GROMACS .gro file of C-alpha atoms in nm:
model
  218
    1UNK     CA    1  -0.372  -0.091  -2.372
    2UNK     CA    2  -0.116   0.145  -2.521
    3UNK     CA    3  -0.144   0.356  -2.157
    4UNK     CA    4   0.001   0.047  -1.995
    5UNK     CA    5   0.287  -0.020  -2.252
    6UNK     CA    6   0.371   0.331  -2.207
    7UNK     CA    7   0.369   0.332  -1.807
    8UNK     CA    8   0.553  -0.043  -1.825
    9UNK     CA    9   0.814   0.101  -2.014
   10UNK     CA   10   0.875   0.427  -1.889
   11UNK     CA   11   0.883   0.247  -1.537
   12UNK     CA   12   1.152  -0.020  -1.708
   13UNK     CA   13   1.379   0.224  -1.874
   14UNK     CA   14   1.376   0.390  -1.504
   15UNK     CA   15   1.468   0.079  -1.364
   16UNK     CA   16   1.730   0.054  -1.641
   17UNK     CA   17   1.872   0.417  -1.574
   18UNK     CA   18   1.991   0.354  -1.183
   19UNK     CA   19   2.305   0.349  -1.117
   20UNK     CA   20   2.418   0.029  -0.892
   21UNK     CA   21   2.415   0.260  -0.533
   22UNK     CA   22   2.046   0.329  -0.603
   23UNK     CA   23   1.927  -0.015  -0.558
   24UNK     CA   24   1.975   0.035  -0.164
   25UNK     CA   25   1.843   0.345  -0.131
   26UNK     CA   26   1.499   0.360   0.028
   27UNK     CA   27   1.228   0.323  -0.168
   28UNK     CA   28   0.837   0.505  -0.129
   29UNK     CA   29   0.683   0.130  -0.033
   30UNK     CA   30   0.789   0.167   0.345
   31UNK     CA   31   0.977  -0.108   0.490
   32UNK     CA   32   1.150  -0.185   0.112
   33UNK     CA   33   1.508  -0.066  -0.052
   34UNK     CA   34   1.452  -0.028  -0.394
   35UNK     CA   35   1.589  -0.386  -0.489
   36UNK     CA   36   1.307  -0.474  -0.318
   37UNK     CA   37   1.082  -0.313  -0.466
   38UNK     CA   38   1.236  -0.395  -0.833
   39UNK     CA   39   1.180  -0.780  -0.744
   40UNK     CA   40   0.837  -0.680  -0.651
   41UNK     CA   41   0.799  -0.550  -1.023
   42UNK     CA   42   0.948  -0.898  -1.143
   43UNK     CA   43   0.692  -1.077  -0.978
   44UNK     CA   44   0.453  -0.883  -1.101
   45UNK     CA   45   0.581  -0.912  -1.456
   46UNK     CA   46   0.563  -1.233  -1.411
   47UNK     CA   47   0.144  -1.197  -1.273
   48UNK     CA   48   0.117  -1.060  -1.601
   49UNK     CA   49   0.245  -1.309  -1.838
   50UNK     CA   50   0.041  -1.591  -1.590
   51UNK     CA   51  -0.303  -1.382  -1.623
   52UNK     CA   52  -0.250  -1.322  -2.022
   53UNK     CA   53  -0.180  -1.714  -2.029
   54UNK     CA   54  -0.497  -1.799  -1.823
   55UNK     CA   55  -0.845  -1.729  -2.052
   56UNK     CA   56  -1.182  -1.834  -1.986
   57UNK     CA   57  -1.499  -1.807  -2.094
   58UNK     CA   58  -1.650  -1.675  -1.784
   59UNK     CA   59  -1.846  -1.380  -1.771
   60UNK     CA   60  -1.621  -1.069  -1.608
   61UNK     CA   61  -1.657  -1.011  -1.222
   62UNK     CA   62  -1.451  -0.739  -1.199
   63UNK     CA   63  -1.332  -0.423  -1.362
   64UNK     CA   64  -1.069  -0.259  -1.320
   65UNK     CA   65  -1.178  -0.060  -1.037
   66UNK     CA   66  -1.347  -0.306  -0.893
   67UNK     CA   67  -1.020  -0.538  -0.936
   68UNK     CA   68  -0.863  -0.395  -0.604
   69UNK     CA   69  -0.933  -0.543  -0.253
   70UNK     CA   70  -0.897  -0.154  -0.093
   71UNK     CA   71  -0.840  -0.160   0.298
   72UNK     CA   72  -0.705   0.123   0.569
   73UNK     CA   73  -0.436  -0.076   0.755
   74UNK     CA   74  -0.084  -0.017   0.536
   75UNK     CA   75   0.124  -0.344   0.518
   76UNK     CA   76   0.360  -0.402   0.775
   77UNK     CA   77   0.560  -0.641   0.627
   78UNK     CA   78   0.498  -0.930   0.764
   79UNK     CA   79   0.323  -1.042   0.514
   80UNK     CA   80   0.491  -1.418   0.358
   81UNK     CA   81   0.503  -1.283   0.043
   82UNK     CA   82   0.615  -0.938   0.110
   83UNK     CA   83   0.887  -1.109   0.324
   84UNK     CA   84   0.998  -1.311   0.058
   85UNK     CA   85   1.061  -1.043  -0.208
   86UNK     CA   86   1.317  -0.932   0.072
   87UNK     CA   87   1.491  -1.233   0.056
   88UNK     CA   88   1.481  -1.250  -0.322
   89UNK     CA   89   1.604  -0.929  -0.365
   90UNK     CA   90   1.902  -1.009  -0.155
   91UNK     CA   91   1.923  -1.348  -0.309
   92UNK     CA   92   2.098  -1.114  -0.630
   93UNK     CA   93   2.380  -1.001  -0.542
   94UNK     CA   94   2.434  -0.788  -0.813
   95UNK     CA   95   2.206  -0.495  -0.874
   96UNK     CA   96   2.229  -0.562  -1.264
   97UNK     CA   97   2.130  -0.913  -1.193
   98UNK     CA   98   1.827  -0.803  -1.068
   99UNK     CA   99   1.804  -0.537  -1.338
  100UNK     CA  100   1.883  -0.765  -1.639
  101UNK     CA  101   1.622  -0.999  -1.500
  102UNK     CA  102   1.290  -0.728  -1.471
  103UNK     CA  103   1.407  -0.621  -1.844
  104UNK     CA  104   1.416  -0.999  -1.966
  105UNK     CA  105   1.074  -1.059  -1.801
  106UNK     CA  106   0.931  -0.742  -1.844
  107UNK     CA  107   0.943  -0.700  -2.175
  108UNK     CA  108   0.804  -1.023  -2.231
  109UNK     CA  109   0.496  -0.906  -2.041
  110UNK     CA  110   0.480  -0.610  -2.239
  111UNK     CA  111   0.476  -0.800  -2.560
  112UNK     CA  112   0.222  -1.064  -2.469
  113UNK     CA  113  -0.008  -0.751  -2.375
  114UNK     CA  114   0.067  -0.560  -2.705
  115UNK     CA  115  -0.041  -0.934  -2.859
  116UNK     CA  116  -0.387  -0.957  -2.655
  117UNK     CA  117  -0.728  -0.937  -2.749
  118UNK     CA  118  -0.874  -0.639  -2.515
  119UNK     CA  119  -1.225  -0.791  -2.518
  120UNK     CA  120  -1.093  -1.138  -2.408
  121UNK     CA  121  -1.132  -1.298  -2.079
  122UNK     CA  122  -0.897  -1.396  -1.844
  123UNK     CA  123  -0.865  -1.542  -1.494
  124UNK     CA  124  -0.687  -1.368  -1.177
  125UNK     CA  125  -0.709  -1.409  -0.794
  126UNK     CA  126  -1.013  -1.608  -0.819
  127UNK     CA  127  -1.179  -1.355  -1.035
  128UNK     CA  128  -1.246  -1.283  -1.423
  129UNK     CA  129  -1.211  -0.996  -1.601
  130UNK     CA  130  -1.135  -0.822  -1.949
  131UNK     CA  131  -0.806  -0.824  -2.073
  132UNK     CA  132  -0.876  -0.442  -2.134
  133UNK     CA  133  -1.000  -0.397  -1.768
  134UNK     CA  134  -0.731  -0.605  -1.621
  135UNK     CA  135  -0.481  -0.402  -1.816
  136UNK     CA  136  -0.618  -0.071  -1.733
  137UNK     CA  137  -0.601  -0.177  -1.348
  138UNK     CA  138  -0.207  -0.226  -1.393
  139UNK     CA  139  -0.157   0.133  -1.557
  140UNK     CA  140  -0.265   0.241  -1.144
  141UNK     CA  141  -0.025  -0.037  -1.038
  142UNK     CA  142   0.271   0.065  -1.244
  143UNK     CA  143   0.255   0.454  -1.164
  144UNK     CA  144   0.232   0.408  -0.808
  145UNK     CA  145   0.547   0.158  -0.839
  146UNK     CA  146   0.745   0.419  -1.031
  147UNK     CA  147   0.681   0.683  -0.771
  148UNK     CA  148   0.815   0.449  -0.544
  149UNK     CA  149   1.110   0.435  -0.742
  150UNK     CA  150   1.154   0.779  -0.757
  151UNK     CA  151   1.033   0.861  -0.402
  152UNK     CA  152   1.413   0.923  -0.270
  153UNK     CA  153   1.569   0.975  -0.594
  154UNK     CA  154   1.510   1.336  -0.731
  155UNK     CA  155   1.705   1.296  -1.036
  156UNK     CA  156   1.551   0.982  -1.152
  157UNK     CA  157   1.236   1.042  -1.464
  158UNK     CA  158   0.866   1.087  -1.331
  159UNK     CA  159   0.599   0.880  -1.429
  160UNK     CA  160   0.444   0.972  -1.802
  161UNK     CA  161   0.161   1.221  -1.773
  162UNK     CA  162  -0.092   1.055  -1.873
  163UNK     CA  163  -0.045   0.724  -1.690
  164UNK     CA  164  -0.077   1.035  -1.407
  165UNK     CA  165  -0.396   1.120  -1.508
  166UNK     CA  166  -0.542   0.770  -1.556
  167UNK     CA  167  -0.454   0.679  -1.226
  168UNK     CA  168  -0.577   0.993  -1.056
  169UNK     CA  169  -0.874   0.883  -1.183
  170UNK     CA  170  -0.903   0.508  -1.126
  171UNK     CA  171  -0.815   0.542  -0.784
  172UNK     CA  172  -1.051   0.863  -0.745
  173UNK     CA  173  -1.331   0.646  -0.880
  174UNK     CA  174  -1.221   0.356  -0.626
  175UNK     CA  175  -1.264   0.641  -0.370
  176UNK     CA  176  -1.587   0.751  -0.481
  177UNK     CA  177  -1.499   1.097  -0.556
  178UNK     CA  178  -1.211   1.354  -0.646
  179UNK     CA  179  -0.926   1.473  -0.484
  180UNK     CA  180  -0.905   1.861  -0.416
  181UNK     CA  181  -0.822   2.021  -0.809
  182UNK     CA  182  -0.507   2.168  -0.650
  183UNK     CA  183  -0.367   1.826  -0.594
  184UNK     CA  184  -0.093   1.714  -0.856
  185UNK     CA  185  -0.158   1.375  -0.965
  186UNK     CA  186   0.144   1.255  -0.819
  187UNK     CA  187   0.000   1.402  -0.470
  188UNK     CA  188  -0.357   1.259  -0.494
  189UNK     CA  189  -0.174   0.899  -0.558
  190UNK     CA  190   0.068   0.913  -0.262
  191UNK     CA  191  -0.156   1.146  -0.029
  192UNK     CA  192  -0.470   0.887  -0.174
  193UNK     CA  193  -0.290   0.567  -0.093
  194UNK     CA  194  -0.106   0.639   0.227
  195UNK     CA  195   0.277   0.649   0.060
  196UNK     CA  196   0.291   0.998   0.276
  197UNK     CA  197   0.042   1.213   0.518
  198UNK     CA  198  -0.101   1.518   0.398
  199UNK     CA  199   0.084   1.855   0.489
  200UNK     CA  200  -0.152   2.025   0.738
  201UNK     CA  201  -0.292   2.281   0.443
  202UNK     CA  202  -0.384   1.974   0.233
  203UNK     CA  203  -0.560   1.802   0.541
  204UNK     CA  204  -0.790   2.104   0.547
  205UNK     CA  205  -0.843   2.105   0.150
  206UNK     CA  206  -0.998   1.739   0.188
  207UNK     CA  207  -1.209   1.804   0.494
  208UNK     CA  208  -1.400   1.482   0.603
  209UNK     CA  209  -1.282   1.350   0.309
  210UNK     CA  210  -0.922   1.275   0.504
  211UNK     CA  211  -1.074   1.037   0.759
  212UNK     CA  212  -1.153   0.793   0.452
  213UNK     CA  213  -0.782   0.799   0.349
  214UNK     CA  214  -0.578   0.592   0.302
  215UNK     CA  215  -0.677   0.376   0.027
  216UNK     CA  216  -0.455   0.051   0.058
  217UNK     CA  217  -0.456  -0.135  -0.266
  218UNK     CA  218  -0.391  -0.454  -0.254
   0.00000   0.00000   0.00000
């Protein structure tokens, strides 16, 4: 739980650090600016705060690998919702609009996680899980957001280390095995999940294993 406080807030205070020309610069989700994909991090904020506020009593059907539908086919964006995050995002205006609103939201999500009972149960997409496991699945979700961010934006600060590492491994444990040890964690998430194809030389490090890739998470 304190891995996804410290990827939530090193992804906010990233957020917080763009200047206003940023926000229309492209960002690693293809198809979205980065406004876009900072309303996409409102709504999921906002997921958050919903799942924390929904407990049952049901025994846990997922985990937090097991939390992710995983598919080949990348979005295309026609998607409803993915169209409407679009429109929101333009809906603004002002970049600091959108800015001010992921902070007031976002750190509301981070404090009703910091206030949660790990071995509690709550309700999601039809599903149960822990508030630990549900948690820990967000830690992959909020790294591969913030290298989005920073896809086209080289001055911007990289995802924390170890929110890295515990993605690397979620999403290698989705996969059903590990990525090549040369890989950076950064490279096994975007290479892993289709944000870019492998370089030729990394193609013939994964062998067979590059026909299963990508991962979509959705």
């Amino acid at each position: 739980m304190d891995l996804f406080e410290r990827s939530w807030s090193a992804l906010r205070e990233a957020v917080a650090g763009l200047a206003d020309e940023d926000f229309a610069r492209p960002s690693g989700c293809a198809g979205w600016l980065v406004r876009d994909l900072v309303c996409h991090l409102v709504i999921d904020a906002q997921d958050v705060l919903i799942t924390l506020a929904t407990p049952t009593r049901a025994e846990a059907t997922r985990d937090a690998v097991t939390y992710w539908n995983v598919t080949s086919t990348p979005p295309t964006g026609d998607d409803p919702l993915d169209a409407l995050t679009v429109r929101l995002a333009a809906a603004y205006g002002e970049p600091r609009l959108l800015e001010f609103h992921l902070d007031d939201v976002g750190s509301a999500a981070g404090r009703a996680a910091g206030l949660a009972d790990p071995a509690a149960r709550v309700g999601t997409r039809g599903e149960v899980l822990t508030v630990a496991d549900y948690l820990s699945a967000y830690v992959l979700e909020w790294t591969l957001h913030h290298l989005d961010l920073v896809a086209h934006l080289p001055r911007a600060p990289r995802p924390p280390a170890e929110g890295l590492a515990r993605a690397r491994g979620l999403l290698e444990e989705i996969a059903g095995g590990a990525f090549p040890a040369s890989f950076s964690d950064a490279d096994a998430l975007t290479v892993g999940t289709g944000r870019r194809a492998p370089t030729d030389a990394e193609r013939a490090e994964l062998g067979e294993w590059a026909a299963r890739l990508p991962l979509v998470l959705g």
